[in-house]
């Protein structure tokens, strides 16, 4: 398992180009299955999670061509014959569960492994299942698989309210609803840019969707959907990650390119409150670090609130703020695995219920630390980059799932990261 050897402290200067969004690309890939012909997706990042999902899609007989050099995907479901997604692949990445809605919408039936655990947790999918039932699907759960059938081959339509609002459930219900024989209404729908972008692509394919970007989606089913060429969004979470990383060293002056600042929601407001200078210029964002980081507590919320995917990065930044802060995650209660690792670097941070309580500013000193999940891992890299001396960040395969050529991007901006292949 690869590790990063990181020497610090180093500021971030120069330019980093933001890659296409992982979380926006995955729904688009699933949507391509609904078309009669080959869809081309552009600005697709080269990531393990994309490769994993390619393999899940290929199992159905769909042709998938991953043109990494041009960051594009060609997906042609013309020969799709096997409406199933096996456990050994689905368990590798939760978003594989999007195959349920896609295959049900495409063929009128689907057999997809639960992503992990049972339908009710951990990381439940009960809303996905109950929503499809509300739209007319017959669903059975057997041996860890969800088997869904649309009587008469197409869902008849219906109404369902998502509580809590779920990105994944909104995606799955949209994928199943667009080729229904009636009207499907999703209340409490997710408003994340990833969902809006999916609605835009489906509409371009010929779907009839009202309310994209609001919490009430109204889908009138159609019989056919056309293949399209569609450009994926820039990764808003990668953008926020690098903005925070730049702010953590007082000599940083970093420009991010290929950004979409409109996708950041209220994050930017919180970010500016830390005293960091932020300048937006079309698809570029310039970040100049403050001499003193102001302590700003945050609470994660659904979009446009503070994103849970930037919670760990924010807590890491707050170890360098002058004062005490509380970082609370209302979306996931177990997303603090990075806390003990930051303590190994010397941070004064502890967990209190579904919050991290941080006292700064604490000088950080290099140590060996362990990655545990995607966003916790990048936070450890950020902390190591401003720690004095040498750190080792272990199990960086977590990073390769969601951050394209991370060390190359950071090193080009002044970091000192060596990937050691073990
Ligand atoms: C998506 O996950 C993202 N993943 C996550 O990013 C992100 O953290 C999350 O949305 C929240 O923004 C992708 O887009 C691939 P949810 P998803 O369903 O769809 C509860 C990353 O780091 N819930 O919106 O799985 C659930 O327990 C990943 O890139 C139910 O109760 O998240 C959670 O508390 C991590 N029942 C809340 O909803 C359900 O059926 C939000 O989960 C579904 C969800």
Short mmCIF file of C-alpha atoms and ligand atoms in Angstrom, two decimals:
data_model
loop_
_atom_site.label_atom_id
_atom_site.label_comp_id
_atom_site.label_asym_id
_atom_site.label_seq_id
_atom_site.Cartn_x
_atom_site.Cartn_y
_atom_site.Cartn_z
CA UNK A 1 0.00 0.00 0.00
CA UNK A 2 1.46 3.34 -1.10
CA UNK A 3 2.34 6.06 1.38
CA UNK A 4 3.24 9.74 1.14
CA UNK A 5 6.43 11.07 2.74
CA UNK A 6 5.79 14.77 3.30
CA UNK A 7 8.21 17.43 4.48
CA UNK A 8 6.97 20.76 5.78
CA UNK A 9 6.10 23.41 6.41
CA UNK A 10 5.55 24.59 2.81
CA UNK A 11 3.19 27.27 1.43
CA UNK A 12 1.13 26.81 -1.74
CA UNK A 13 1.88 29.24 -4.58
CA UNK A 14 1.27 29.31 -8.31
CA UNK A 15 -1.58 27.53 -10.05
CA UNK A 16 -3.54 24.29 -9.68
CA UNK A 17 -6.06 23.13 -12.29
CA UNK A 18 -9.21 21.62 -10.80
CA UNK A 19 -10.27 18.25 -12.26
CA UNK A 20 -13.73 17.09 -13.21
CA UNK A 21 -16.00 16.20 -10.33
CA UNK A 22 -16.11 12.59 -9.10
CA UNK A 23 -19.50 12.96 -7.42
CA UNK A 24 -20.99 14.70 -10.44
CA UNK A 25 -19.56 12.22 -12.96
CA UNK A 26 -20.94 9.04 -11.37
CA UNK A 27 -24.64 9.94 -11.88
CA UNK A 28 -23.91 10.99 -15.48
CA UNK A 29 -22.32 7.62 -16.16
CA UNK A 30 -25.40 5.83 -14.83
CA UNK A 31 -27.67 8.11 -16.88
CA UNK A 32 -25.84 7.15 -20.08
CA UNK A 33 -27.31 3.65 -19.71
CA UNK A 34 -30.76 5.10 -20.39
CA UNK A 35 -29.87 6.33 -23.90
CA UNK A 36 -30.40 4.47 -27.17
CA UNK A 37 -26.81 4.75 -28.40
CA UNK A 38 -23.36 6.01 -27.41
CA UNK A 39 -23.03 8.93 -24.96
CA UNK A 40 -19.76 10.87 -24.67
CA UNK A 41 -18.87 12.46 -21.32
CA UNK A 42 -16.07 15.04 -21.11
CA UNK A 43 -14.03 16.45 -18.17
CA UNK A 44 -14.11 13.06 -16.44
CA UNK A 45 -11.33 12.73 -13.83
CA UNK A 46 -8.91 9.79 -13.92
CA UNK A 47 -9.78 8.17 -10.58
CA UNK A 48 -10.13 4.70 -9.11
CA UNK A 49 -13.82 5.27 -8.37
CA UNK A 50 -14.50 6.04 -12.04
CA UNK A 51 -12.66 2.85 -13.10
CA UNK A 52 -14.60 0.87 -10.50
CA UNK A 53 -17.90 2.17 -11.81
CA UNK A 54 -16.83 1.49 -15.41
CA UNK A 55 -16.40 -2.16 -14.45
CA UNK A 56 -19.81 -2.28 -12.75
CA UNK A 57 -21.40 -0.86 -15.92
CA UNK A 58 -19.47 -3.25 -18.21
CA UNK A 59 -20.94 -6.28 -16.39
CA UNK A 60 -24.30 -5.43 -17.99
CA UNK A 61 -22.88 -5.83 -21.52
CA UNK A 62 -22.60 -2.07 -21.97
CA UNK A 63 -19.50 -0.89 -23.85
CA UNK A 64 -17.39 1.60 -21.88
CA UNK A 65 -14.31 3.33 -23.35
CA UNK A 66 -12.28 5.37 -20.80
CA UNK A 67 -10.10 7.76 -22.81
CA UNK A 68 -7.90 8.92 -19.93
CA UNK A 69 -5.64 11.10 -22.07
CA UNK A 70 -8.59 13.25 -23.08
CA UNK A 71 -10.50 12.79 -19.79
CA UNK A 72 -13.54 11.44 -21.61
CA UNK A 73 -15.80 8.41 -21.43
CA UNK A 74 -17.82 6.76 -24.19
CA UNK A 75 -20.71 4.63 -22.90
CA UNK A 76 -22.85 2.58 -25.32
CA UNK A 77 -25.61 0.39 -23.78
CA UNK A 78 -26.83 -0.89 -27.17
CA UNK A 79 -25.85 -4.45 -26.21
CA UNK A 80 -26.98 -4.26 -22.57
CA UNK A 81 -28.40 -7.68 -21.71
CA UNK A 82 -27.63 -8.34 -18.02
CA UNK A 83 -29.52 -6.06 -15.61
CA UNK A 84 -27.45 -7.03 -12.61
CA UNK A 85 -24.69 -5.52 -10.42
CA UNK A 86 -22.73 -8.03 -8.31
CA UNK A 87 -21.71 -7.58 -4.66
CA UNK A 88 -17.97 -8.00 -5.31
CA UNK A 89 -18.04 -4.82 -7.40
CA UNK A 90 -20.81 -2.79 -5.73
CA UNK A 91 -19.19 -3.17 -2.29
CA UNK A 92 -16.11 -1.29 -3.57
CA UNK A 93 -18.04 1.92 -4.11
CA UNK A 94 -21.43 2.96 -2.73
CA UNK A 95 -22.43 4.99 -5.81
CA UNK A 96 -22.59 1.70 -7.74
CA UNK A 97 -26.05 1.53 -6.22
CA UNK A 98 -27.11 4.04 -8.88
CA UNK A 99 -27.34 0.97 -11.14
CA UNK A 100 -30.64 0.15 -9.45
CA UNK A 101 -32.41 3.21 -10.82
CA UNK A 102 -30.59 3.13 -14.14
CA UNK A 103 -31.31 -0.54 -14.91
CA UNK A 104 -34.88 -0.26 -13.68
CA UNK A 105 -35.43 2.77 -15.90
CA UNK A 106 -33.71 1.12 -18.83
CA UNK A 107 -35.09 -2.44 -18.77
CA UNK A 108 -37.95 -2.46 -16.29
CA UNK A 109 -36.06 -4.62 -13.83
CA UNK A 110 -32.80 -4.68 -11.86
CA UNK A 111 -30.91 -6.90 -9.44
CA UNK A 112 -28.31 -4.87 -7.56
CA UNK A 113 -26.28 -5.73 -4.47
CA UNK A 114 -26.82 -3.60 -1.40
CA UNK A 115 -23.75 -1.31 -1.11
CA UNK A 116 -22.80 -2.60 2.30
CA UNK A 117 -24.50 -3.69 5.51
CA UNK A 118 -28.27 -3.84 5.23
CA UNK A 119 -30.77 -1.40 3.74
CA UNK A 120 -31.06 0.43 7.05
CA UNK A 121 -27.40 0.96 7.82
CA UNK A 122 -24.62 1.61 8.06
CA UNK A 123 -24.93 4.07 5.17
CA UNK A 124 -28.62 3.14 4.63
CA UNK A 125 -30.46 2.99 1.28
CA UNK A 126 -33.98 2.72 2.68
CA UNK A 127 -35.01 5.97 0.97
CA UNK A 128 -33.89 4.62 -2.41
CA UNK A 129 -35.98 1.48 -1.94
CA UNK A 130 -39.08 3.13 -0.48
CA UNK A 131 -39.02 5.78 -3.20
CA UNK A 132 -38.92 3.22 -5.99
CA UNK A 133 -41.81 1.37 -4.37
CA UNK A 134 -43.76 4.64 -4.26
CA UNK A 135 -43.18 4.98 -8.02
CA UNK A 136 -44.65 1.50 -8.58
CA UNK A 137 -41.69 -0.87 -8.39
CA UNK A 138 -42.10 -4.32 -6.84
CA UNK A 139 -39.03 -4.77 -4.63
CA UNK A 140 -37.70 -7.83 -2.81
CA UNK A 141 -34.55 -8.03 -0.68
CA UNK A 142 -32.83 -11.40 -0.76
CA UNK A 143 -29.30 -12.53 0.16
CA UNK A 144 -27.97 -8.96 0.17
CA UNK A 145 -29.47 -8.09 -3.20
CA UNK A 146 -32.27 -5.71 -4.13
CA UNK A 147 -34.49 -7.10 -6.90
CA UNK A 148 -36.74 -4.46 -8.46
CA UNK A 149 -39.38 -4.99 -11.14
CA UNK A 150 -41.59 -2.43 -12.89
CA UNK A 151 -44.92 -4.14 -13.60
CA UNK A 152 -45.69 -3.86 -17.35
CA UNK A 153 -42.06 -2.90 -17.94
CA UNK A 154 -42.33 0.78 -16.89
CA UNK A 155 -42.90 2.45 -13.51
CA UNK A 156 -46.40 3.93 -13.30
CA UNK A 157 -45.40 7.06 -11.34
CA UNK A 158 -46.20 8.34 -7.87
CA UNK A 159 -45.07 10.70 -5.11
CA UNK A 160 -42.32 10.34 -2.49
CA UNK A 161 -40.77 12.59 0.13
CA UNK A 162 -37.09 12.21 1.01
CA UNK A 163 -36.43 12.73 4.71
CA UNK A 164 -33.55 13.30 5.16
CA UNK A 165 -32.80 14.82 1.80
CA UNK A 166 -30.47 12.31 0.15
CA UNK A 167 -28.21 12.96 -2.84
CA UNK A 168 -27.97 9.31 -3.77
CA UNK A 169 -31.66 8.61 -3.37
CA UNK A 170 -32.53 11.66 -5.48
CA UNK A 171 -30.18 10.38 -8.21
CA UNK A 172 -31.58 6.85 -8.12
CA UNK A 173 -35.20 8.00 -8.20
CA UNK A 174 -34.49 10.38 -11.10
CA UNK A 175 -32.84 7.59 -13.11
CA UNK A 176 -35.83 5.31 -12.58
CA UNK A 177 -38.48 8.00 -13.16
CA UNK A 178 -37.44 9.58 -16.47
CA UNK A 179 -38.75 6.63 -18.55
CA UNK A 180 -41.83 5.91 -16.42
CA UNK A 181 -45.28 5.78 -17.99
CA UNK A 182 -46.60 8.45 -15.64
CA UNK A 183 -45.51 11.37 -13.45
CA UNK A 184 -43.12 11.02 -10.51
CA UNK A 185 -42.82 13.70 -7.84
CA UNK A 186 -39.84 13.82 -5.47
CA UNK A 187 -40.25 16.14 -2.47
CA UNK A 188 -37.27 16.86 -0.23
CA UNK A 189 -35.05 16.32 -3.27
CA UNK A 190 -31.34 17.10 -2.96
CA UNK A 191 -30.30 20.46 -4.49
CA UNK A 192 -26.57 19.69 -4.81
CA UNK A 193 -25.00 20.85 -8.09
CA UNK A 194 -24.33 17.17 -8.85
CA UNK A 195 -28.10 16.60 -8.97
CA UNK A 196 -28.76 19.74 -11.02
CA UNK A 197 -26.17 18.65 -13.54
CA UNK A 198 -27.79 15.20 -13.80
CA UNK A 199 -31.16 16.88 -14.47
CA UNK A 200 -29.52 19.00 -17.17
CA UNK A 201 -28.04 15.99 -18.92
CA UNK A 202 -31.27 13.95 -18.69
CA UNK A 203 -33.21 16.92 -20.09
CA UNK A 204 -30.73 17.19 -22.97
CA UNK A 205 -31.39 13.47 -23.59
CA UNK A 206 -35.12 14.21 -23.88
CA UNK A 207 -36.35 13.74 -20.32
CA UNK A 208 -39.07 16.02 -18.92
CA UNK A 209 -37.97 17.31 -15.50
CA UNK A 210 -39.27 20.38 -13.66
CA UNK A 211 -37.73 21.90 -10.51
CA UNK A 212 -34.01 21.12 -10.94
CA UNK A 213 -32.13 22.83 -8.11
CA UNK A 214 -35.22 22.97 -5.90
CA UNK A 215 -36.46 20.47 -3.31
CA UNK A 216 -39.45 19.47 -5.47
CA UNK A 217 -38.76 17.57 -8.69
CA UNK A 218 -41.59 16.68 -11.10
CA UNK A 219 -40.69 14.10 -13.75
CA UNK A 220 -43.04 13.24 -16.63
CA UNK A 221 -41.88 9.95 -18.11
CA UNK A 222 -40.92 9.57 -21.78
CA UNK A 223 -40.46 6.46 -23.91
CA UNK A 224 -37.05 7.16 -25.37
CA UNK A 225 -33.90 9.03 -24.38
CA UNK A 226 -31.21 10.06 -26.86
CA UNK A 227 -27.44 9.77 -26.39
CA UNK A 228 -25.64 13.08 -25.89
CA UNK A 229 -22.23 14.64 -25.55
CA UNK A 230 -22.07 16.27 -22.14
CA UNK A 231 -19.33 18.06 -20.18
CA UNK A 232 -18.96 17.14 -16.50
CA UNK A 233 -18.69 19.86 -13.84
CA UNK A 234 -15.47 20.84 -12.08
CA UNK A 235 -15.00 19.23 -8.67
CA UNK A 236 -16.40 21.64 -6.08
CA UNK A 237 -15.04 19.58 -3.20
CA UNK A 238 -11.54 19.52 -4.68
CA UNK A 239 -11.86 23.30 -5.15
CA UNK A 240 -12.84 23.82 -1.50
CA UNK A 241 -10.10 21.43 -0.37
CA UNK A 242 -7.35 23.39 -2.12
CA UNK A 243 -8.79 26.74 -1.00
CA UNK A 244 -8.52 25.57 2.61
CA UNK A 245 -5.06 24.05 2.07
CA UNK A 246 -3.79 27.39 0.74
CA UNK A 247 -5.20 29.32 3.70
CA UNK A 248 -3.33 27.16 6.20
CA UNK A 249 0.16 28.59 5.49
CA UNK A 250 0.54 32.41 5.85
CA UNK A 251 2.77 32.73 2.76
CA UNK A 252 0.35 30.97 0.38
CA UNK A 253 -0.91 32.75 -2.73
CA UNK A 254 -2.65 30.12 -4.88
CA UNK A 255 -4.74 30.37 -8.04
CA UNK A 256 -7.18 27.58 -8.90
CA UNK A 257 -8.27 27.24 -12.55
CA UNK A 258 -11.11 25.35 -14.27
CA UNK A 259 -13.33 26.12 -11.26
CA UNK A 260 -17.05 26.77 -10.97
CA UNK A 261 -17.39 29.16 -8.03
CA UNK A 262 -21.18 29.01 -8.30
CA UNK A 263 -21.12 25.43 -6.99
CA UNK A 264 -19.58 26.36 -3.64
CA UNK A 265 -22.85 27.45 -2.01
CA UNK A 266 -22.40 29.10 1.40
CA UNK A 267 -18.90 27.62 1.87
CA UNK A 268 -17.31 30.78 0.43
CA UNK A 269 -19.07 32.99 3.00
CA UNK A 270 -17.67 30.92 5.88
CA UNK A 271 -14.25 30.78 4.22
CA UNK A 272 -14.01 34.58 3.93
CA UNK A 273 -14.89 34.94 7.63
CA UNK A 274 -11.53 33.34 8.48
CA UNK A 275 -9.81 36.46 7.10
CA UNK A 276 -8.58 34.69 3.97
CA UNK A 277 -8.58 36.85 0.82
CA UNK A 278 -10.60 35.24 -2.00
CA UNK A 279 -10.91 36.68 -5.50
CA UNK A 280 -13.19 35.16 -8.15
CA UNK A 281 -12.39 35.77 -11.79
CA UNK A 282 -14.64 33.77 -14.13
CA UNK A 283 -13.35 30.16 -13.84
CA UNK A 284 -10.41 31.13 -11.60
CA UNK A 285 -10.22 31.55 -7.84
CA UNK A 286 -7.26 33.25 -6.14
CA UNK A 287 -6.63 32.59 -2.45
CA UNK A 288 -4.20 34.66 -0.35
CA UNK A 289 -3.63 33.31 3.16
CA UNK A 290 -4.17 35.57 6.17
CA UNK A 291 -1.43 36.20 8.72
CA UNK A 292 -3.93 35.23 11.41
CA UNK A 293 -6.72 32.70 10.77
CA UNK A 294 -9.89 33.71 12.62
CA UNK A 295 -11.63 30.88 14.54
CA UNK A 296 -14.88 30.13 12.70
CA UNK A 297 -17.14 27.27 13.85
CA UNK A 298 -19.29 25.54 11.23
CA UNK A 299 -22.19 23.08 11.07
CA UNK A 300 -22.56 20.93 7.96
CA UNK A 301 -25.88 21.02 6.10
CA UNK A 302 -27.34 19.91 2.79
CA UNK A 303 -26.63 22.20 -0.16
CA UNK A 304 -26.20 25.15 -0.24
CA UNK A 305 -25.05 24.80 3.38
CA UNK A 306 -21.52 23.89 4.45
CA UNK A 307 -20.71 20.55 2.75
CA UNK A 308 -19.94 17.54 4.89
CA UNK A 309 -17.24 16.62 2.36
CA UNK A 310 -15.25 19.68 3.52
CA UNK A 311 -15.78 19.12 7.25
CA UNK A 312 -12.49 17.33 7.94
CA UNK A 313 -10.53 19.86 5.88
CA UNK A 314 -12.10 22.74 7.82
CA UNK A 315 -11.34 21.20 11.21
CA UNK A 316 -7.73 20.76 10.09
CA UNK A 317 -7.53 24.44 9.14
CA UNK A 318 -9.02 25.42 12.50
CA UNK A 319 -6.05 23.82 14.31
CA UNK A 320 -4.17 26.87 12.97
CA UNK A 321 -6.84 29.42 13.89
CA UNK A 322 -6.31 31.72 16.88
CA UNK A 323 -9.02 30.53 19.28
CA UNK A 324 -11.45 27.70 19.96
CA UNK A 325 -13.88 26.35 17.35
CA UNK A 326 -16.50 23.61 17.09
CA UNK A 327 -17.00 21.72 13.81
CA UNK A 328 -20.29 19.82 13.77
CA UNK A 329 -21.41 17.28 11.17
CA UNK A 330 -25.20 16.87 10.97
CA UNK A 331 -25.07 14.65 7.87
CA UNK A 332 -22.80 11.90 9.16
CA UNK A 333 -22.07 11.35 12.84
CA UNK A 334 -19.01 9.15 12.33
CA UNK A 335 -16.87 11.29 10.10
CA UNK A 336 -14.14 12.17 12.61
CA UNK A 337 -11.59 9.40 12.05
CA UNK A 338 -8.99 12.07 11.23
CA UNK A 339 -9.11 13.50 14.79
CA UNK A 340 -6.74 11.04 16.54
CA UNK A 341 -4.36 11.33 13.59
CA UNK A 342 -4.23 15.14 13.87
CA UNK A 343 -3.52 14.74 17.57
CA UNK A 344 -0.42 12.69 16.64
CA UNK A 345 0.84 15.82 14.83
CA UNK A 346 0.25 17.88 17.98
CA UNK A 347 -3.20 19.34 17.30
CA UNK A 348 -5.44 20.18 20.24
CA UNK A 349 -8.63 18.55 18.93
CA UNK A 350 -11.12 16.16 20.46
CA UNK A 351 -14.47 14.62 19.56
CA UNK A 352 -17.61 15.62 21.46
CA UNK A 353 -20.71 13.77 20.16
CA UNK A 354 -20.99 14.69 16.44
CA UNK A 355 -18.55 17.57 16.75
CA UNK A 356 -14.84 18.18 16.79
CA UNK A 357 -13.70 20.75 19.39
CA UNK A 358 -10.49 22.47 18.33
CA UNK A 359 -8.15 24.84 20.17
CA UNK A 360 -5.68 26.75 18.03
CA UNK A 361 -3.22 27.89 17.06
CA UNK A 362 -1.10 24.77 17.69
CA UNK A 363 2.25 24.17 15.96
CA UNK A 364 2.23 20.79 14.20
CA UNK A 365 5.21 18.44 14.07
CA UNK A 366 5.68 15.65 11.55
CA UNK A 367 4.66 12.06 12.47
CA UNK A 368 3.35 8.86 10.89
CA UNK A 369 -0.42 9.10 10.39
CA UNK A 370 -3.05 6.79 8.93
CA UNK A 371 -5.58 7.53 6.20
CA UNK A 372 -9.00 6.06 6.76
CA UNK A 373 -11.36 7.55 4.19
CA UNK A 374 -11.20 9.93 1.25
CA UNK A 375 -11.81 13.30 2.88
CA UNK A 376 -10.04 12.44 6.16
CA UNK A 377 -6.99 11.41 4.12
CA UNK A 378 -6.68 14.66 2.23
CA UNK A 379 -6.97 16.52 5.53
CA UNK A 380 -4.01 14.57 6.90
CA UNK A 381 -1.97 15.50 3.80
CA UNK A 382 -2.91 19.16 4.32
CA UNK A 383 -1.87 18.98 7.99
CA UNK A 384 1.42 17.24 7.14
CA UNK A 385 2.19 19.96 4.57
CA UNK A 386 2.24 22.61 7.31
CA UNK A 387 3.86 20.40 9.98
CA UNK A 388 7.52 20.92 10.83
CA UNK A 389 9.71 18.07 9.64
CA UNK A 390 8.84 14.76 8.02
CA UNK A 391 5.46 13.01 8.09
CA UNK A 392 4.31 9.72 6.62
CA UNK A 393 0.70 9.46 5.49
CA UNK A 394 -0.14 5.77 5.15
CA UNK A 395 -2.73 4.01 2.93
CA UNK A 396 -3.00 6.76 0.33
CA UNK A 397 -5.11 4.50 -1.87
CA UNK A 398 -8.04 6.27 -0.22
CA UNK A 399 -6.86 9.47 -1.90
CA UNK A 400 -6.50 7.85 -5.32
CA UNK A 401 -10.25 7.16 -5.22
CA UNK A 402 -11.18 10.84 -5.34
CA UNK A 403 -8.24 13.20 -5.97
CA UNK A 404 -6.61 13.10 -9.41
CA UNK A 405 -2.77 13.28 -9.35
CA UNK A 406 -2.94 14.93 -5.94
CA UNK A 407 0.77 14.94 -5.14
CA UNK A 408 1.70 16.24 -8.61
CA UNK A 409 -0.71 19.16 -8.26
CA UNK A 410 0.46 20.05 -4.76
CA UNK A 411 4.18 19.62 -5.54
CA UNK A 412 3.84 21.89 -8.58
CA UNK A 413 2.53 24.53 -6.15
CA UNK A 414 5.41 24.14 -3.71
CA UNK A 415 4.62 21.12 -1.54
CA UNK A 416 7.22 18.45 -0.78
CA UNK A 417 5.41 15.11 -1.18
CA UNK A 418 7.05 11.86 -2.23
CA UNK A 419 4.85 8.85 -3.06
CA UNK A 420 6.53 5.65 -1.87
CA UNK A 421 5.16 2.52 -3.54
CA UNK A 422 5.18 -0.34 -1.02
C1 LIG B 1 -23.23 11.63 -1.52
O1 LIG B 1 -23.33 10.43 -0.79
C2 LIG B 1 -21.76 11.83 -1.81
N1 LIG B 1 -21.28 10.70 -2.61
C3 LIG B 1 -20.97 11.89 -0.51
O2 LIG B 1 -19.61 12.15 -0.84
C4 LIG B 1 -21.51 13.05 0.32
O3 LIG B 1 -20.84 13.08 1.56
C5 LIG B 1 -23.02 12.87 0.54
O4 LIG B 1 -23.69 12.75 -0.73
C6 LIG B 1 -23.64 14.05 1.27
O5 LIG B 1 -23.43 15.22 0.54
C7 LIG B 1 -21.47 10.73 -3.94
O6 LIG B 1 -22.02 11.68 -4.49
C8 LIG B 1 -20.94 9.56 -4.72
P1 LIG B 1 -26.76 10.86 1.11
P2 LIG B 1 -24.78 9.75 -0.53
O7 LIG B 1 -27.60 9.75 0.59
O8 LIG B 1 -25.67 10.00 -1.68
C9 LIG B 1 -28.96 9.38 4.99
C10 LIG B 1 -17.29 11.70 -0.88
O9 LIG B 1 -16.49 11.89 0.04
N2 LIG B 1 -29.65 8.41 4.13
O10 LIG B 1 -27.04 12.27 0.68
O11 LIG B 1 -24.56 8.35 -0.13
C11 LIG B 1 -27.48 9.03 5.18
O12 LIG B 1 -27.33 8.12 6.24
C12 LIG B 1 -18.66 11.10 -0.57
O13 LIG B 1 -17.10 12.02 -2.07
C13 LIG B 1 -30.68 7.64 4.67
O14 LIG B 1 -31.03 7.75 5.86
O15 LIG B 1 -25.26 10.58 0.71
C14 LIG B 1 -26.86 10.37 5.49
O16 LIG B 1 -27.01 10.63 6.87
C15 LIG B 1 -18.72 10.59 0.86
N3 LIG B 1 -31.32 6.74 3.88
C16 LIG B 1 -27.74 11.35 4.72
O17 LIG B 1 -28.93 10.64 4.34
C17 LIG B 1 -30.99 6.59 2.56
O18 LIG B 1 -31.65 5.78 1.86
C18 LIG B 1 -27.11 11.87 3.44
O19 LIG B 1 -26.72 10.76 2.70
C19 LIG B 1 -29.96 7.40 2.03
C20 LIG B 1 -29.30 8.30 2.83
#
